[in-house]
PDB file of C-alpha atoms in Angstrom:
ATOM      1  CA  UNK A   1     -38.585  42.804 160.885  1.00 82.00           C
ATOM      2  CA  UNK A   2     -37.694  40.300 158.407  1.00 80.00           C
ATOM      3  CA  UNK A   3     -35.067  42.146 157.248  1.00 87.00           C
ATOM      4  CA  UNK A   4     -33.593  41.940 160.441  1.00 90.00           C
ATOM      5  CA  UNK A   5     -31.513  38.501 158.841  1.00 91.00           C
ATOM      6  CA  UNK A   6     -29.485  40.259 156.435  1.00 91.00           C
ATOM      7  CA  UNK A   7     -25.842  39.541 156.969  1.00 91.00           C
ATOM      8  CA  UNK A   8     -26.204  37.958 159.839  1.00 93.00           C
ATOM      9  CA  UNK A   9     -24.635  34.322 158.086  1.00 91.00           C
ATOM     10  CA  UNK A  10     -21.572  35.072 156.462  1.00 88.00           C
ATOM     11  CA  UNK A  11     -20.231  32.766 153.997  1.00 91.00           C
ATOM     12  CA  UNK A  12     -17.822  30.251 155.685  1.00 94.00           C
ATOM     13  CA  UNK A  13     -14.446  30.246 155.306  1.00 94.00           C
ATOM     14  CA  UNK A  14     -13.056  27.216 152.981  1.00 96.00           C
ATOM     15  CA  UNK A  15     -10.876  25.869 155.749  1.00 96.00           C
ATOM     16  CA  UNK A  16     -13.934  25.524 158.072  1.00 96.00           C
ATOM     17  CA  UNK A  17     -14.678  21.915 159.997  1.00 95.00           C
ATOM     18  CA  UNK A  18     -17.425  21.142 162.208  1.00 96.00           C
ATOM     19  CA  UNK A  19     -16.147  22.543 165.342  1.00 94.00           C
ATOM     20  CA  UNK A  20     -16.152  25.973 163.998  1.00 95.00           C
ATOM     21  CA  UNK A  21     -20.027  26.203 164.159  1.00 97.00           C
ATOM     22  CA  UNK A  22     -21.119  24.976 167.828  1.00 98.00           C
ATOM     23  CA  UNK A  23     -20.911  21.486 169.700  1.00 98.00           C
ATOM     24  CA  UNK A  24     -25.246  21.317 170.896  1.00 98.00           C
ATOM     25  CA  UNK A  25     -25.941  18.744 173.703  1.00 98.00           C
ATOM     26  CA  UNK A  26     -30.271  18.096 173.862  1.00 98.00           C
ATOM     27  CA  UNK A  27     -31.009  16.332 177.354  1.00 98.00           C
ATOM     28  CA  UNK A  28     -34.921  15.437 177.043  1.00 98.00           C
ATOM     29  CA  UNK A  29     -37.640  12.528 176.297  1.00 98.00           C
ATOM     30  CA  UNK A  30     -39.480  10.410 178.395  1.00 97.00           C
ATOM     31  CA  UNK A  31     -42.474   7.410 177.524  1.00 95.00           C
ATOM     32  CA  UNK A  32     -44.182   9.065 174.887  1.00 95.00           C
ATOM     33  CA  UNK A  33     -42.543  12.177 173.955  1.00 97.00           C
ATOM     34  CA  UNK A  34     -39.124  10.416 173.051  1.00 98.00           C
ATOM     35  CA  UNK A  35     -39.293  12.558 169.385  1.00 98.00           C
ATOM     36  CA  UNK A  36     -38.869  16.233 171.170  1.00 98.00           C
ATOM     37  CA  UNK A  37     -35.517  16.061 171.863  1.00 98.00           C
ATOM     38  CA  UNK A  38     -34.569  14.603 167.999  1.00 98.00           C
ATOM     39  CA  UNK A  39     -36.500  17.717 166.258  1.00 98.00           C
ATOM     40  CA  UNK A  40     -34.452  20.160 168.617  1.00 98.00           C
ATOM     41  CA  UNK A  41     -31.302  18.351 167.995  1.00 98.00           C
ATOM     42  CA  UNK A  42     -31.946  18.356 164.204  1.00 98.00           C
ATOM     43  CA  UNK A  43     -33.124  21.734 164.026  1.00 98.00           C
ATOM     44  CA  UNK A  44     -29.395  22.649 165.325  1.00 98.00           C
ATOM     45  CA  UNK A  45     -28.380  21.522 162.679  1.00 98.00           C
ATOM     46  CA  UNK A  46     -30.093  22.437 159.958  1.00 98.00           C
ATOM     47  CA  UNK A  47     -29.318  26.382 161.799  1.00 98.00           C
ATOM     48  CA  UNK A  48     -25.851  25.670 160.734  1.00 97.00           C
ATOM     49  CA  UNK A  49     -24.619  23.988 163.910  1.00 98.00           C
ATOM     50  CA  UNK A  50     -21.543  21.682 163.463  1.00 98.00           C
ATOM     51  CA  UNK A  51     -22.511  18.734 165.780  1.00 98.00           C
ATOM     52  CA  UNK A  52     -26.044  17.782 167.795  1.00 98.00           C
ATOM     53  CA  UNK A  53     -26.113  15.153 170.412  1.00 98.00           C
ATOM     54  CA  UNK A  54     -29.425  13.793 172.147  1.00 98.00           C
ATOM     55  CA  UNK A  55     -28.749  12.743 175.815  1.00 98.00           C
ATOM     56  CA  UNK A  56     -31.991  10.066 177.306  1.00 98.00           C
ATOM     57  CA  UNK A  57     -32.299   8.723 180.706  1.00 98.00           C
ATOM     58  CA  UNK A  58     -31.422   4.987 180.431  1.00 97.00           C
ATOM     59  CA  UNK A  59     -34.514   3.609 181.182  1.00 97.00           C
ATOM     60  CA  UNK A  60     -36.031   4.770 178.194  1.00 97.00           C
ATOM     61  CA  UNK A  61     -33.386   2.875 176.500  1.00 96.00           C
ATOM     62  CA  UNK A  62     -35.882   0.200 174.484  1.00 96.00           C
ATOM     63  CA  UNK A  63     -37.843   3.612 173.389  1.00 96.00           C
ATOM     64  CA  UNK A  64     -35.014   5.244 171.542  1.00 96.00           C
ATOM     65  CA  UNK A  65     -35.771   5.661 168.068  1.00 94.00           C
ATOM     66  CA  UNK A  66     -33.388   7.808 166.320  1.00 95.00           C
ATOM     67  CA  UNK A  67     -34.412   8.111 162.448  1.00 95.00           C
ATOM     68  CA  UNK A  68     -31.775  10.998 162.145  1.00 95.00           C
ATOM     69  CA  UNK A  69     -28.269   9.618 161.378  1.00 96.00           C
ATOM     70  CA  UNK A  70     -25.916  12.863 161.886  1.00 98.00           C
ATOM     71  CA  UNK A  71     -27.441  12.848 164.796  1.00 98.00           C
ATOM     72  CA  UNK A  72     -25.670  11.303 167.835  1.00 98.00           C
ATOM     73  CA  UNK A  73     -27.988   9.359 170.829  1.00 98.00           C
ATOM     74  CA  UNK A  74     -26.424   9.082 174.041  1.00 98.00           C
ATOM     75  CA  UNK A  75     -27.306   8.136 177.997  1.00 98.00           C
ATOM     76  CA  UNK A  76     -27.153   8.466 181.380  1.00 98.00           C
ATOM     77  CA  UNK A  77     -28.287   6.142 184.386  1.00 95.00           C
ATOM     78  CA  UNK A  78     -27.691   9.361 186.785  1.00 96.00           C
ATOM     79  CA  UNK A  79     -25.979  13.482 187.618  1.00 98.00           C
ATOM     80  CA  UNK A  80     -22.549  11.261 186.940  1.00 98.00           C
ATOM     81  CA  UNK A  81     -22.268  10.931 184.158  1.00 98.00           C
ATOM     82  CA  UNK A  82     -23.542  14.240 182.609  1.00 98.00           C
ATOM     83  CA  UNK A  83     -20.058  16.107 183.200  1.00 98.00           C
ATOM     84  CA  UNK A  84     -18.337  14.072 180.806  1.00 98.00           C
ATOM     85  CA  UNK A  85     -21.547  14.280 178.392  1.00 98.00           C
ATOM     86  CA  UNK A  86     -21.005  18.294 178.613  1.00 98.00           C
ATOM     87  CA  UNK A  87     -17.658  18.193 178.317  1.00 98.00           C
ATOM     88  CA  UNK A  88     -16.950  19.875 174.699  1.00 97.00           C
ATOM     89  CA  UNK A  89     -20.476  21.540 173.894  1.00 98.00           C
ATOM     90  CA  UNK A  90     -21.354  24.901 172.836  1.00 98.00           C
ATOM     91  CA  UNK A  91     -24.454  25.117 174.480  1.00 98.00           C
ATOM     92  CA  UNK A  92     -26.438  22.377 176.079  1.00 98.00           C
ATOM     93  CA  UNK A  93     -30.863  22.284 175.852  1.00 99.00           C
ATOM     94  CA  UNK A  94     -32.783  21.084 178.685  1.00 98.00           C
ATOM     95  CA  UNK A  95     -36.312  19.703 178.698  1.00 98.00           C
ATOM     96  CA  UNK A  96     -37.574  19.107 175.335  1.00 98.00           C
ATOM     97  CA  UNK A  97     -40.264  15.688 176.186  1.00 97.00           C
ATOM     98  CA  UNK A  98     -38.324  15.258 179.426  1.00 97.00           C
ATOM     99  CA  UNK A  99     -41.444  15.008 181.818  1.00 95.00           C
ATOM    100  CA  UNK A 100     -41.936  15.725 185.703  1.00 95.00           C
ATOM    101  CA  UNK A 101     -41.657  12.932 187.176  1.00 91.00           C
ATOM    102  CA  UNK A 102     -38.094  12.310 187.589  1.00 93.00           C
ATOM    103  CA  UNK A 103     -36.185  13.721 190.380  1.00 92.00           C
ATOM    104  CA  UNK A 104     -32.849  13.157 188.639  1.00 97.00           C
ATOM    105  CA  UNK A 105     -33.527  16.275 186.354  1.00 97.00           C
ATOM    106  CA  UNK A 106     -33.170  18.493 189.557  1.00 97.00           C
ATOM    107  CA  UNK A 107     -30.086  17.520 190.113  1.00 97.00           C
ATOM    108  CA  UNK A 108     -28.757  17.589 186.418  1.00 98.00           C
ATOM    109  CA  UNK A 109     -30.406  20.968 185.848  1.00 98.00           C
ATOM    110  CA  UNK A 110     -28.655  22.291 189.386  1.00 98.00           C
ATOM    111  CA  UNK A 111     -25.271  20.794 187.560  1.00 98.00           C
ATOM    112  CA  UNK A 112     -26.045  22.726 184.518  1.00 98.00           C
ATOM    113  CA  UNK A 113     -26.912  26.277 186.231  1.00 98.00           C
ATOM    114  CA  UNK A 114     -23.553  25.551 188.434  1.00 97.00           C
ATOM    115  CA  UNK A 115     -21.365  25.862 185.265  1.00 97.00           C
ATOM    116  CA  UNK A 116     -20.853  28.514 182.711  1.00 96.00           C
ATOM    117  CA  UNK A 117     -22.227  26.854 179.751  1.00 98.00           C
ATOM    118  CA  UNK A 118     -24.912  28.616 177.754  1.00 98.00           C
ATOM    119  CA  UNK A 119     -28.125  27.249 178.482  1.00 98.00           C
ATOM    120  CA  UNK A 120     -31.675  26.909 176.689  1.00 98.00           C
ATOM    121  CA  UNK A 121     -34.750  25.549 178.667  1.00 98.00           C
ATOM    122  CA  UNK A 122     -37.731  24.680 177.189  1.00 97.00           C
ATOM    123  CA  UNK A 123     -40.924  23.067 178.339  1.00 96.00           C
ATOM    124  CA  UNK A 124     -41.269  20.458 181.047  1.00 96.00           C
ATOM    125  CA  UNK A 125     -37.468  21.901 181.731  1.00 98.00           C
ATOM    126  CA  UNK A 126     -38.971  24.800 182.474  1.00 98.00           C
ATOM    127  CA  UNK A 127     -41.142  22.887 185.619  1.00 97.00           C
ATOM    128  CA  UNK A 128     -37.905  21.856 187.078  1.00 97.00           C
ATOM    129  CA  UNK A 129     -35.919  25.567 186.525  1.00 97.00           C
ATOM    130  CA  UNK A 130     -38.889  26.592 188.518  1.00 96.00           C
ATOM    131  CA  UNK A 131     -37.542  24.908 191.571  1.00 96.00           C
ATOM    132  CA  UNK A 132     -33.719  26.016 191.812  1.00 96.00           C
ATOM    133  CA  UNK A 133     -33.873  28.655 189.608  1.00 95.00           C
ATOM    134  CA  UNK A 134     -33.579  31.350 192.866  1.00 93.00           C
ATOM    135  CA  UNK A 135     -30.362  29.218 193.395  1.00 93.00           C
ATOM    136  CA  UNK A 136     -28.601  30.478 190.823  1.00 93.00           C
ATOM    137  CA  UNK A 137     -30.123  34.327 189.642  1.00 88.00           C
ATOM    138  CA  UNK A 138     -26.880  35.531 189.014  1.00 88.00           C
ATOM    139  CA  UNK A 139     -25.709  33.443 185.838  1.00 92.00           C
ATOM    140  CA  UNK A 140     -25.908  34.304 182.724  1.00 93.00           C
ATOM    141  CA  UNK A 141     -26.460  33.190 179.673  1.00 97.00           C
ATOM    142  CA  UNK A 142     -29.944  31.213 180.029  1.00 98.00           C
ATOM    143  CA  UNK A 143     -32.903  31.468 177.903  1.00 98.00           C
ATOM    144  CA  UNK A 144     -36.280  30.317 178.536  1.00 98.00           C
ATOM    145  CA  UNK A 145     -38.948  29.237 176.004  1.00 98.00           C
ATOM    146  CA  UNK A 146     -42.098  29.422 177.346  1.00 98.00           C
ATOM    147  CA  UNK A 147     -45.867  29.401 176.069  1.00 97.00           C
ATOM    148  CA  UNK A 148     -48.241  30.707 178.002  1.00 97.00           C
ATOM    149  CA  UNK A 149     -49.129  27.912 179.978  1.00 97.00           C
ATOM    150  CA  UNK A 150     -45.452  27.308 181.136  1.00 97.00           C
ATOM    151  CA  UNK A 151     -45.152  30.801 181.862  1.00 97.00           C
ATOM    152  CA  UNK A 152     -48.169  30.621 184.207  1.00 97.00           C
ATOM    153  CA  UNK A 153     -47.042  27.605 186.385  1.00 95.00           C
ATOM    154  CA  UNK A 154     -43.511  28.924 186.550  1.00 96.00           C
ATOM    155  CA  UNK A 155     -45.726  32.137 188.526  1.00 96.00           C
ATOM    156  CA  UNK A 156     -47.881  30.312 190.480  1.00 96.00           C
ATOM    157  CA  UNK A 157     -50.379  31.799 188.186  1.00 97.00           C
ATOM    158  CA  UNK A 158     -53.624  31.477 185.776  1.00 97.00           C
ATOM    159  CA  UNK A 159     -53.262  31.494 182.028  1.00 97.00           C
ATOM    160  CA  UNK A 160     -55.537  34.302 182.165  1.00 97.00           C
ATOM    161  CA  UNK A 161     -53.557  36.197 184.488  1.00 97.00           C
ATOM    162  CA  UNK A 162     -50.622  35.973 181.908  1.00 97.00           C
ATOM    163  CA  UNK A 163     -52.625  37.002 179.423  1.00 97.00           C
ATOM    164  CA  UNK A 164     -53.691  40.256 180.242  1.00 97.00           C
ATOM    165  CA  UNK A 165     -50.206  41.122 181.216  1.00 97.00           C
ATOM    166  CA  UNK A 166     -47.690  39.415 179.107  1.00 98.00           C
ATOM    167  CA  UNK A 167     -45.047  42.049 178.399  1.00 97.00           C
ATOM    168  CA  UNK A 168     -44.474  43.208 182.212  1.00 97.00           C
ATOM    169  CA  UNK A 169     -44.186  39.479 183.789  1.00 98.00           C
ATOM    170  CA  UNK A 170     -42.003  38.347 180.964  1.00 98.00           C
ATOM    171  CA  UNK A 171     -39.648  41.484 181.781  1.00 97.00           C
ATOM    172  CA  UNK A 172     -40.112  40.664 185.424  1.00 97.00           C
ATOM    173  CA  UNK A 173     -39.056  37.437 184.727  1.00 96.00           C
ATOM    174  CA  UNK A 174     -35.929  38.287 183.057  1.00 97.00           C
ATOM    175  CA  UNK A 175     -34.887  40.782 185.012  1.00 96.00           C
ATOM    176  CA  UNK A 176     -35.241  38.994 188.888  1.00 96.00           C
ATOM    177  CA  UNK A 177     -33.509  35.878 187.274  1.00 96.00           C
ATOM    178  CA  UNK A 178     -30.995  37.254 185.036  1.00 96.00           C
ATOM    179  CA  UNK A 179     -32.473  35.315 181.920  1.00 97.00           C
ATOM    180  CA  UNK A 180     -33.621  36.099 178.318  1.00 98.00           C
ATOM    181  CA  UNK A 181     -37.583  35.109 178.043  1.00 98.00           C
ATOM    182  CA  UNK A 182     -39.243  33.808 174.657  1.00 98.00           C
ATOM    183  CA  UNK A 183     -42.781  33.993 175.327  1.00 98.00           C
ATOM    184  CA  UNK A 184     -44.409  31.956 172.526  1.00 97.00           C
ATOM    185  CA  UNK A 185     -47.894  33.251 171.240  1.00 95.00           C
ATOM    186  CA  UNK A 186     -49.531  34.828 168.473  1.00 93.00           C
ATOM    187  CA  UNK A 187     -47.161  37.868 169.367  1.00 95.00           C
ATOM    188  CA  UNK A 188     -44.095  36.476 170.580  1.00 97.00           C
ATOM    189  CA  UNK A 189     -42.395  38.408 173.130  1.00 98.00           C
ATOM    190  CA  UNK A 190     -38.451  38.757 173.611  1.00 98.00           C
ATOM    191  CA  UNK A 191     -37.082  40.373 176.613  1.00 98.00           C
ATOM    192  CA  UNK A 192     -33.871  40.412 178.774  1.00 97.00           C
ATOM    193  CA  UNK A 193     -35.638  43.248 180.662  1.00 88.00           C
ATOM    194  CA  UNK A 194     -33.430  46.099 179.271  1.00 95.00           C
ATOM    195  CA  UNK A 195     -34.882  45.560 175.499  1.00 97.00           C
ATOM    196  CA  UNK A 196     -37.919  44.470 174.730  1.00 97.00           C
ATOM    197  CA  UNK A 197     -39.017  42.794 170.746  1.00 97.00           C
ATOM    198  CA  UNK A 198     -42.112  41.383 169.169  1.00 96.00           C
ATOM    199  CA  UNK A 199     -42.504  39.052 166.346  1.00 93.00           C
ATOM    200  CA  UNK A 200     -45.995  38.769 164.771  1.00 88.00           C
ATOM    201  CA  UNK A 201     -44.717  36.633 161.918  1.00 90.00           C
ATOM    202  CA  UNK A 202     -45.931  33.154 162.733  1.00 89.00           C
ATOM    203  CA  UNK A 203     -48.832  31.336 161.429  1.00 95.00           C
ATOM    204  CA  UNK A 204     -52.029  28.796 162.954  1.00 96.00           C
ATOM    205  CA  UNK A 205     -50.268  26.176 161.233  1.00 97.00           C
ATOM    206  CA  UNK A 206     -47.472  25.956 164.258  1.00 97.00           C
ATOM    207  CA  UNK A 207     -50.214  24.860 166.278  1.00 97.00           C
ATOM    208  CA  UNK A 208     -49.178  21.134 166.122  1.00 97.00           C
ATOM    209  CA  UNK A 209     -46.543  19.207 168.223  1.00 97.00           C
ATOM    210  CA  UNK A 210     -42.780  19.858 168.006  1.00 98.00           C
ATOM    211  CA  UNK A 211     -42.906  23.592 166.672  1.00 98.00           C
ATOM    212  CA  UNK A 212     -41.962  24.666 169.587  1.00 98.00           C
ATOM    213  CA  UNK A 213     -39.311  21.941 169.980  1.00 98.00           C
ATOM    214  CA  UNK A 214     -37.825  23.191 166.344  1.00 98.00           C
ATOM    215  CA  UNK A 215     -37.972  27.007 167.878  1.00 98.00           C
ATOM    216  CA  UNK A 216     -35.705  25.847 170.748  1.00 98.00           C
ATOM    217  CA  UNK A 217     -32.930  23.853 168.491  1.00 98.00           C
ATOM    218  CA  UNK A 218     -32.697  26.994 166.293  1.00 98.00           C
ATOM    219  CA  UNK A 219     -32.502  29.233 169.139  1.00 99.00           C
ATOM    220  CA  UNK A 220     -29.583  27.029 170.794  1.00 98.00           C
ATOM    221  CA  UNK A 221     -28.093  26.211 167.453  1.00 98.00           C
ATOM    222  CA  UNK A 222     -27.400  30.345 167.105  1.00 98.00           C
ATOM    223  CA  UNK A 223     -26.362  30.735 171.138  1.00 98.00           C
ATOM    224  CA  UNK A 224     -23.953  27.882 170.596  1.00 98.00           C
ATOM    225  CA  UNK A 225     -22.487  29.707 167.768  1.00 97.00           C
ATOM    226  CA  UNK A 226     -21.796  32.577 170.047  1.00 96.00           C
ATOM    227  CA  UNK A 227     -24.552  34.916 169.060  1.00 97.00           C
ATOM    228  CA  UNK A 228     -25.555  36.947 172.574  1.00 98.00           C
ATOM    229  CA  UNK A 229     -28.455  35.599 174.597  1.00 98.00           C
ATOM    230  CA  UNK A 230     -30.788  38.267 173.087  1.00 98.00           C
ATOM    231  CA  UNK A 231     -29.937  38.097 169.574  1.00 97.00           C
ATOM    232  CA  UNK A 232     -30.117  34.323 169.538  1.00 98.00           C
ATOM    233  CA  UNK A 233     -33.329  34.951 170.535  1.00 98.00           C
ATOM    234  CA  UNK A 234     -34.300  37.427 168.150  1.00 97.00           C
ATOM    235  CA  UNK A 235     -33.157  35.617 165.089  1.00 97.00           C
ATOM    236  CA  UNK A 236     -34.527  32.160 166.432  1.00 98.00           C
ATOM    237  CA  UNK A 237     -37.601  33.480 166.520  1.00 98.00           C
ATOM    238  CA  UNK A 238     -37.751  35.200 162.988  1.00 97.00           C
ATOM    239  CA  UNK A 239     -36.013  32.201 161.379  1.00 97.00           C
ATOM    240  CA  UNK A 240     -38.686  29.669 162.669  1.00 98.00           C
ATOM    241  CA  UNK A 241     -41.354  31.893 161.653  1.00 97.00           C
ATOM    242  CA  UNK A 242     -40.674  32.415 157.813  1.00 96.00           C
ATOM    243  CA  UNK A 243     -39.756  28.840 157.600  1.00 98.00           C
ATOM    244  CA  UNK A 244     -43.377  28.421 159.106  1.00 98.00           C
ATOM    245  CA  UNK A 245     -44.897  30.720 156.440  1.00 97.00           C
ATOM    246  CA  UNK A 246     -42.524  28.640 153.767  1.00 97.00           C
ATOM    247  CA  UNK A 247     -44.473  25.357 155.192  1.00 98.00           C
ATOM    248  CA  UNK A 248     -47.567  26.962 155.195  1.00 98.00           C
ATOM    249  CA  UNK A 249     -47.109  27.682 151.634  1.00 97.00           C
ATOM    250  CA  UNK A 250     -46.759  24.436 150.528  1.00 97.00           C
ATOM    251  CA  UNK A 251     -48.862  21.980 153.355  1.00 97.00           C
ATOM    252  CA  UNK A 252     -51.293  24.511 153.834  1.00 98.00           C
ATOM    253  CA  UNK A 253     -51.746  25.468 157.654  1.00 97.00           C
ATOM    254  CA  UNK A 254     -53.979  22.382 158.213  1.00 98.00           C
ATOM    255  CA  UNK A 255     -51.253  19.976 157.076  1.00 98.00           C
ATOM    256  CA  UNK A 256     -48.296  21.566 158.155  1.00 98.00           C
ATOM    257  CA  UNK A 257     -45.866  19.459 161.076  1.00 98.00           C
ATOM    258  CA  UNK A 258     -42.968  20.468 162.993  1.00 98.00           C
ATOM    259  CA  UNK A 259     -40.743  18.175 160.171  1.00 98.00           C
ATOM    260  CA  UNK A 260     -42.240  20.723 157.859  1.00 98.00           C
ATOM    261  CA  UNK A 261     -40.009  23.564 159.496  1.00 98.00           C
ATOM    262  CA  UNK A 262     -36.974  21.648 159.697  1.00 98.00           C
ATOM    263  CA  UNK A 263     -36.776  21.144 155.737  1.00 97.00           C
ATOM    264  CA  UNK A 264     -37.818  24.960 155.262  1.00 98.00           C
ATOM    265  CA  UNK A 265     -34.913  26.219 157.992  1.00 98.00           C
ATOM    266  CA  UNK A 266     -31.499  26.016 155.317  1.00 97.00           C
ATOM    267  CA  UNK A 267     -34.122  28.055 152.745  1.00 96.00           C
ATOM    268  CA  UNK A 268     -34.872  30.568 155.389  1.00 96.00           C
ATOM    269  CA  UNK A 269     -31.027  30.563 156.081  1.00 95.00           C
ATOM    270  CA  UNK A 270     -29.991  30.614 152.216  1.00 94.00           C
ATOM    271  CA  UNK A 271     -31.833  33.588 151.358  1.00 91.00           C
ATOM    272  CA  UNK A 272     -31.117  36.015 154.612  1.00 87.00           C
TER     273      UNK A 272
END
């Protein structure tokens, strides 16, 4: 329940620099969804994260538009450069507008899942985890993201089939791969198989693009900080939510965009 943030940001200490709070690298976007990594990236932040990088695939180099200035835009032509790229983060986020047509993200996703590194994966991430994800069932520290429909093609399944059981393939989920599960809906579910949550405190209004892009930088933004898989989880999801029902407040749930979260996050923060 909401009280659930109480005490869970202590005030900092005065001789506190940006390292303290969690080093995010976002590796995402593609032709047309090159905005999905920037609200994850700047969602970290506004979660209290020290530093937030955005990693693109070169060739969407003349489609980089970065209208956020604390945060930083790198890229890569290829898996060889990404080592140095994660060298010094927290926790790194994969998928956010990445797309599925790039075979390159197999490879830097196997990379990823080969290291220790806490991990988020969200959206078309998600389609690639999919495919090596039996590689590597043992590691910890991964969280997945998923609405419904994700959830479905990871299982070879139909929406509908998800829908009537949402609870026991989420906990299946988590507990064959080793991973924490956020399955998005009007209840969102949180599992790592041994304890199970619900959150019913979201609105219509986060039915427009990039909510779920926001949910994802908060959630990383907390596992970077060292919160535990599960709690990172928790509190990502109850954070995004009241700063939905602080948007809704003042947009109105027809109005309200992703942006809309991001400016309500430090007021959610603030008052826990």
């Amino acid at each position: 329940n909401k009280s659930y943030l109480k005490n869970k940001f202590p005030k900092r200490k005065k001789n506190s620099y940006k390292y303290n709070f969690g080093n995010v690298l976002t590796i995402g976007g593609s032709k047309g969804i090159m905005g999905a990594p920037l609200l994850t990236a700047m969602a970290a932040l506004r979660s209290g994260s020290g530093l937030s990088t955005v990693t693109y695939n070169q060739k969407y180099i003349n489609h980089i538009h970065n209208p956020y200035p604390v945060i930083m835009v790198d890229t890569f032509d290829g898996l060889e450069e990404i080592p140095n790229q994660v060298r010094g983060k927290s926790v790194v986020v994969f998928g956010p507008g990445l797309g599925k047509n790039d075979s390159v993200n197999i490879d830097i996703l196997s990379y990823l899942l080969s290291l220790e590194i806490p991990l988020v994966v969200d959206a078309d991430g998600i389609f690639y985890l999919k495919q090596v994800i039996k590689e590597y069932s043992e590691r910890e520290n991964i969280i997945i993201t998923p609405h419904y429909n994700e959830m479905a093609t990871f299982l070879d399944l139909e929406v509908q089939d998800v829908k009537y059981e949402p609870v026991l393939l989420a906990k299946n989920i988590a507990h064959k791969y080793n991973l924490t599960v956020v399955l998005k809906g009007t209840c969102t579910i949180i599992t790592n198989e041994e304890d199970t949550y619900y959150s019913i405190y979201g609105n219509p209004g986060l039915a427009t693009a990039g909510t779920g892009d926001v949910l994802t930088g908060v959630i990383a933004s907390l596992l970077g900080r060292g919160f535990t898989p599960i709690e990172s989880a928790k509190l990502g999801v109850l954070i995004h939510s009241k700063a939905a029902e602080l948007a809704a407040g003042k947009m109105g749930e027809e109005s309200m965009i992703a942006t809309d979260l991001i400016k309500n996050l430090s007021r959610v923060i603030k008052n826990a």
